[in-house]
Short mmCIF file of C-alpha atoms and ligand atoms in Angstrom, two decimals:
data_model
loop_
_atom_site.label_atom_id
_atom_site.label_comp_id
_atom_site.label_asym_id
_atom_site.label_seq_id
_atom_site.Cartn_x
_atom_site.Cartn_y
_atom_site.Cartn_z
CA MET O 289 8.84 -26.62 2.54
CA GLY O 290 7.35 -23.44 3.96
CA VAL O 291 8.48 -19.90 3.20
CA LYS O 292 10.97 -17.88 5.23
CA VAL O 293 10.38 -14.28 6.23
CA HIS O 294 13.39 -12.26 7.33
CA GLY O 295 12.22 -9.45 9.57
CA VAL O 296 10.86 -8.60 12.99
CA ALA O 297 7.28 -9.05 14.13
CA VAL O 298 6.99 -5.53 15.62
CA SER O 299 7.74 -3.91 12.26
CA THR O 300 4.87 -2.60 10.18
CA CYS O 301 6.26 -3.82 6.87
CA THR O 302 7.06 -7.27 8.24
CA SER O 303 3.63 -7.58 9.85
CA ARG O 304 1.99 -6.77 6.51
CA VAL O 305 3.61 -9.93 5.14
CA LEU O 306 2.89 -12.02 8.25
CA THR O 307 -0.79 -11.06 8.01
CA ILE O 308 -1.23 -12.54 4.55
CA LEU O 309 0.66 -15.70 5.50
CA HIS O 310 -1.74 -16.23 8.42
CA GLU O 311 -4.72 -15.28 6.24
CA LYS O 312 -3.72 -18.04 3.81
CA GLY O 313 -2.96 -20.53 6.59
CA LEU O 314 0.62 -21.08 5.38
CA ASP O 315 3.53 -22.52 7.31
CA PHE O 316 6.42 -20.12 7.53
CA GLU O 317 9.53 -19.41 9.50
CA LEU O 318 10.21 -15.89 10.80
CA VAL O 319 13.98 -15.41 10.73
CA PRO O 320 14.83 -12.52 13.08
CA VAL O 321 17.03 -9.71 11.75
CA ASN O 322 19.03 -7.83 14.39
CA LEU O 323 18.37 -4.23 13.35
CA LEU O 324 20.15 -2.76 16.39
CA ALA O 325 23.32 -4.59 15.37
CA GLY O 326 22.86 -3.40 11.78
CA GLU O 327 22.55 -6.93 10.44
CA HIS O 328 20.37 -5.61 7.59
CA LYS O 329 23.25 -3.45 6.31
CA GLN O 330 25.72 -6.35 6.16
CA PRO O 331 26.58 -8.27 2.97
CA PRO O 332 24.61 -11.48 3.72
CA PHE O 333 21.38 -9.51 4.14
CA LEU O 334 22.18 -7.02 1.35
CA ALA O 335 22.46 -10.03 -0.98
CA LYS O 336 18.75 -10.61 -0.27
CA ASN O 337 17.69 -6.94 -0.37
CA PRO O 338 20.23 -4.44 -1.74
CA PHE O 339 18.25 -1.62 -0.06
CA GLY O 340 19.06 -3.11 3.35
CA GLN O 341 15.50 -3.17 4.66
CA ILE O 342 13.13 -5.74 6.10
CA PRO O 343 11.08 -7.70 5.19
CA VAL O 344 12.49 -10.25 2.77
CA LEU O 345 10.61 -13.38 1.76
CA GLU O 346 12.28 -16.54 0.49
CA ASP O 347 10.24 -19.21 -1.22
CA GLY O 348 12.51 -21.93 -2.57
CA ASP O 349 14.88 -20.23 -5.05
CA LEU O 350 12.86 -17.00 -5.14
CA THR O 351 13.93 -14.04 -2.98
CA LEU O 352 11.65 -11.00 -2.76
CA PHE O 353 11.69 -7.64 -0.97
CA GLU O 354 9.10 -4.80 -0.85
CA SER O 355 6.26 -5.90 1.42
CA ARG O 356 3.47 -5.05 -1.04
CA ALA O 357 5.13 -7.00 -3.84
CA ILE O 358 5.51 -9.92 -1.44
CA THR O 359 1.83 -9.88 -0.48
CA ALA O 360 0.85 -9.66 -4.17
CA TYR O 361 2.98 -12.74 -4.89
CA VAL O 362 1.49 -14.71 -1.99
CA ALA O 363 -2.05 -13.64 -2.94
CA GLU O 364 -1.50 -14.81 -6.53
CA LYS O 365 0.31 -18.06 -5.75
CA PHE O 366 -2.26 -19.08 -3.15
CA LYS O 367 -5.34 -17.54 -4.78
CA GLU O 368 -7.24 -20.82 -4.39
CA ASN O 369 -6.37 -21.12 -0.64
CA GLY O 370 -8.84 -19.44 1.70
CA VAL O 371 -10.09 -15.95 0.92
CA ASP O 372 -9.29 -14.76 -2.62
CA LEU O 373 -7.63 -11.42 -1.93
CA ILE O 374 -7.17 -10.45 -5.60
CA ARG O 375 -10.57 -11.47 -7.09
CA HIS O 376 -8.81 -13.39 -9.84
CA ASN O 377 -12.08 -14.60 -11.41
CA ASN O 378 -13.45 -11.12 -12.04
CA LEU O 379 -11.49 -8.64 -14.17
CA ASN O 380 -13.35 -5.56 -12.91
CA GLU O 381 -13.08 -6.48 -9.24
CA ALA O 382 -9.41 -7.38 -9.70
CA ALA O 383 -8.82 -3.94 -11.25
CA LEU O 384 -10.54 -2.22 -8.32
CA VAL O 385 -8.34 -4.15 -5.89
CA LYS O 386 -5.35 -2.70 -7.76
CA VAL O 387 -6.81 0.83 -7.64
CA TRP O 388 -7.29 0.76 -3.86
CA THR O 389 -3.96 -0.98 -3.33
CA GLU O 390 -2.37 1.97 -5.15
CA VAL O 391 -4.37 4.43 -3.04
CA GLU O 392 -2.91 2.86 0.10
CA SER O 393 0.68 3.16 -1.12
CA GLN O 394 0.38 6.54 -2.91
CA SER O 395 -1.99 8.53 -0.65
CA PHE O 396 -2.64 6.80 2.67
CA HIS O 397 0.85 5.56 3.50
CA PRO O 398 2.72 8.85 2.83
CA ALA O 399 0.39 10.61 5.32
CA ILE O 400 0.10 7.99 8.06
CA SER O 401 3.69 6.76 8.20
CA PRO O 402 5.29 10.04 9.41
CA ILE O 403 2.63 10.30 12.14
CA VAL O 404 3.36 6.80 13.40
CA PHE O 405 7.09 7.47 13.15
CA GLN O 406 6.87 10.70 15.18
CA HIS O 407 4.59 9.28 17.88
CA ILE O 408 6.14 5.84 18.30
CA ILE O 409 9.69 5.61 16.91
CA VAL O 410 11.00 9.09 17.82
CA PRO O 411 10.27 8.72 21.58
CA MET O 412 11.92 5.27 21.54
CA ARG O 413 15.08 7.07 20.43
CA GLY O 414 14.80 9.44 23.38
CA GLN O 415 13.80 12.36 21.13
CA THR O 416 10.76 14.62 21.09
CA PRO O 417 8.14 14.20 18.35
CA ASP O 418 7.94 17.09 15.87
CA GLN O 419 4.38 18.40 16.25
CA ALA O 420 4.56 20.39 12.99
CA VAL O 421 5.24 17.18 11.04
CA ILE O 422 2.40 15.43 12.88
CA ASP O 423 -0.07 18.25 12.23
CA ALA O 424 0.78 18.60 8.53
CA ASN O 425 0.31 14.87 7.99
CA LEU O 426 -2.88 14.67 10.05
CA GLU O 427 -4.30 17.27 7.69
CA LYS O 428 -3.24 15.20 4.68
CA LEU O 429 -4.60 12.02 6.22
CA ALA O 430 -7.96 13.64 7.05
CA LYS O 431 -8.47 14.44 3.36
CA VAL O 432 -7.68 10.85 2.39
CA LEU O 433 -10.05 9.54 5.05
CA ASP O 434 -12.83 11.81 3.76
CA VAL O 435 -12.55 9.94 0.47
CA TYR O 436 -12.57 6.62 2.35
CA GLU O 437 -15.67 7.64 4.33
CA ASP O 438 -17.49 8.38 1.12
CA ARG O 439 -16.32 5.17 -0.55
CA LEU O 440 -17.14 3.00 2.48
CA SER O 441 -20.66 4.40 2.66
CA SER O 442 -21.40 2.57 -0.60
CA THR O 443 -19.18 -0.53 -0.34
CA LYS O 444 -18.30 -2.61 2.73
CA TYR O 445 -14.58 -2.70 1.89
CA LEU O 446 -12.40 -0.45 -0.22
CA ALA O 447 -12.46 -2.37 -3.51
CA GLY O 448 -16.07 -3.57 -3.16
CA ASP O 449 -18.20 -5.73 -0.90
CA PHE O 450 -15.33 -8.15 -0.36
CA TYR O 451 -12.21 -8.12 1.82
CA SER O 452 -9.13 -7.78 -0.37
CA LEU O 453 -5.43 -7.12 -0.46
CA ALA O 454 -6.23 -3.38 -0.52
CA ASP O 455 -7.78 -3.56 2.96
CA LEU O 456 -5.06 -5.88 4.27
CA HIS O 457 -2.32 -3.41 3.30
CA HIS O 458 -3.77 -0.81 5.70
CA LEU O 459 -3.67 -2.96 8.83
CA SER O 460 -0.21 -2.57 10.32
CA TYR O 461 0.21 1.22 10.13
CA THR O 462 -3.38 1.88 11.19
CA TYR O 463 -2.91 -0.45 14.17
CA TYR O 464 -0.09 1.72 15.56
CA PHE O 465 -1.85 4.92 14.46
CA MET O 466 -4.90 3.96 16.56
CA LYS O 467 -2.69 4.14 19.67
CA THR O 468 -1.99 7.85 18.97
CA PRO O 469 -4.23 10.90 19.53
CA GLY O 470 -4.80 10.94 15.75
CA ALA O 471 -7.11 7.92 16.21
CA SER O 472 -9.98 10.40 16.41
CA LEU O 473 -9.69 10.85 12.62
CA VAL O 474 -10.86 7.24 12.25
CA ASN O 475 -13.31 7.24 15.17
CA GLU O 476 -15.18 10.33 14.01
CA ARG O 477 -15.89 8.84 10.55
CA PRO O 478 -18.54 6.13 11.13
CA HIS O 479 -17.93 4.10 7.97
CA VAL O 480 -14.15 4.24 8.32
CA LYS O 481 -14.49 3.25 11.99
CA ALA O 482 -16.75 0.26 11.18
CA TRP O 483 -14.35 -0.81 8.41
CA TRP O 484 -11.37 -0.55 10.77
CA GLU O 485 -13.13 -2.58 13.48
CA ASP O 486 -14.06 -5.21 10.92
CA ILE O 487 -10.66 -5.66 9.25
CA SER O 488 -8.63 -5.43 12.47
CA SER O 489 -10.70 -8.14 14.13
CA ARG O 490 -9.91 -10.78 11.51
CA PRO O 491 -8.17 -13.69 13.30
CA ALA O 492 -5.16 -13.55 10.94
CA PHE O 493 -4.41 -9.97 11.94
CA LYS O 494 -5.19 -10.44 15.64
CA LYS O 495 -2.47 -13.07 15.76
CA VAL O 496 0.00 -10.67 14.15
CA ALA O 497 -1.05 -7.70 16.31
CA GLU O 498 -0.22 -9.60 19.51
CA ALA O 499 3.45 -9.21 18.63
CA MET O 500 3.18 -5.55 17.55
CA THR O 501 4.38 -4.06 20.80
CA LEU O 502 6.42 -1.07 19.61
CA GLY O 503 6.03 1.92 21.87
CA GLN O 504 4.60 -0.10 24.76
CA LYS O 505 6.11 0.80 28.08
C1 LIG W 204 9.84 -0.46 3.13
C2 LIG W 204 10.66 -1.33 4.01
C3 LIG W 204 11.03 -0.61 5.30
O1 LIG W 204 10.85 0.61 5.43
C4 LIG W 204 8.44 -2.30 2.13
O2 LIG W 204 8.91 -3.44 2.34
O3 LIG W 204 7.23 -2.08 2.10
N1 LIG W 204 8.76 -0.19 1.00
C5 LIG W 204 9.41 -1.15 1.85
N2 LIG W 204 11.53 -1.37 6.25
C6 LIG W 204 11.92 -0.80 7.52
C7 LIG W 204 11.13 -1.38 8.62
S1 LIG W 204 9.37 -0.98 8.36
O4 LIG W 204 8.67 -1.44 9.65
C8 LIG W 204 13.39 -1.06 7.75
O5 LIG W 204 13.94 -2.07 7.34
N3 LIG W 204 14.03 -0.10 8.41
C9 LIG W 204 15.41 -0.19 8.75
C10 LIG W 204 16.27 0.67 7.87
O6 LIG W 204 15.77 1.24 6.89
O7 LIG W 204 17.47 0.75 8.16
#
């Protein structure tokens, strides 16, 4: 039996999970959650994730939330299927995957997510983006991307010369970010730009990106 993902394909956190499922060639069922109706705040969904957020993954008796914990589980369980995203045969490489996975969640995500939220979600609610929030976070993100530019001038991917979970975790937010004026932060850093073009053109992500239509008129 395949796994079930509760979520919506346009959501960044859900698409992070869908990307690894495609990368591993796994069968899965996407069970839609009606966010507008508040289905994620109702008892049946809260029993799966008490924080009332998507995505949730069910694999047999196991129920997981937190997209990065879900991808780590899938990467470990299916480490022998397709690309090894956690470098399980090499302690040092595996540790570097963890380092750059942490960098994504501790430094990259806190800067990029408010920018995507202001540019894409706020207008969908009929409100005006807060330029001060955008500018402050662009400044934060630029500093993070300076570190990436330096790193990616010596290794092809973040953790080393191999595609890993650390790179995969960046895909969904950067995809929406690249539709905003902030995209220049990526485009003006040659190594970051080449890395972005490489990771976003992987077939597993291209399939997921087709459904990432938030903010499209
Ligand atoms: C965040 C989940 C989240 O923000 C993760 O899984 O990585 N750290 C968690 N989910 C959002 C959609 S993100 O595209 C969500 O469920 N929002 C609705 C809400 O909070 O009510």
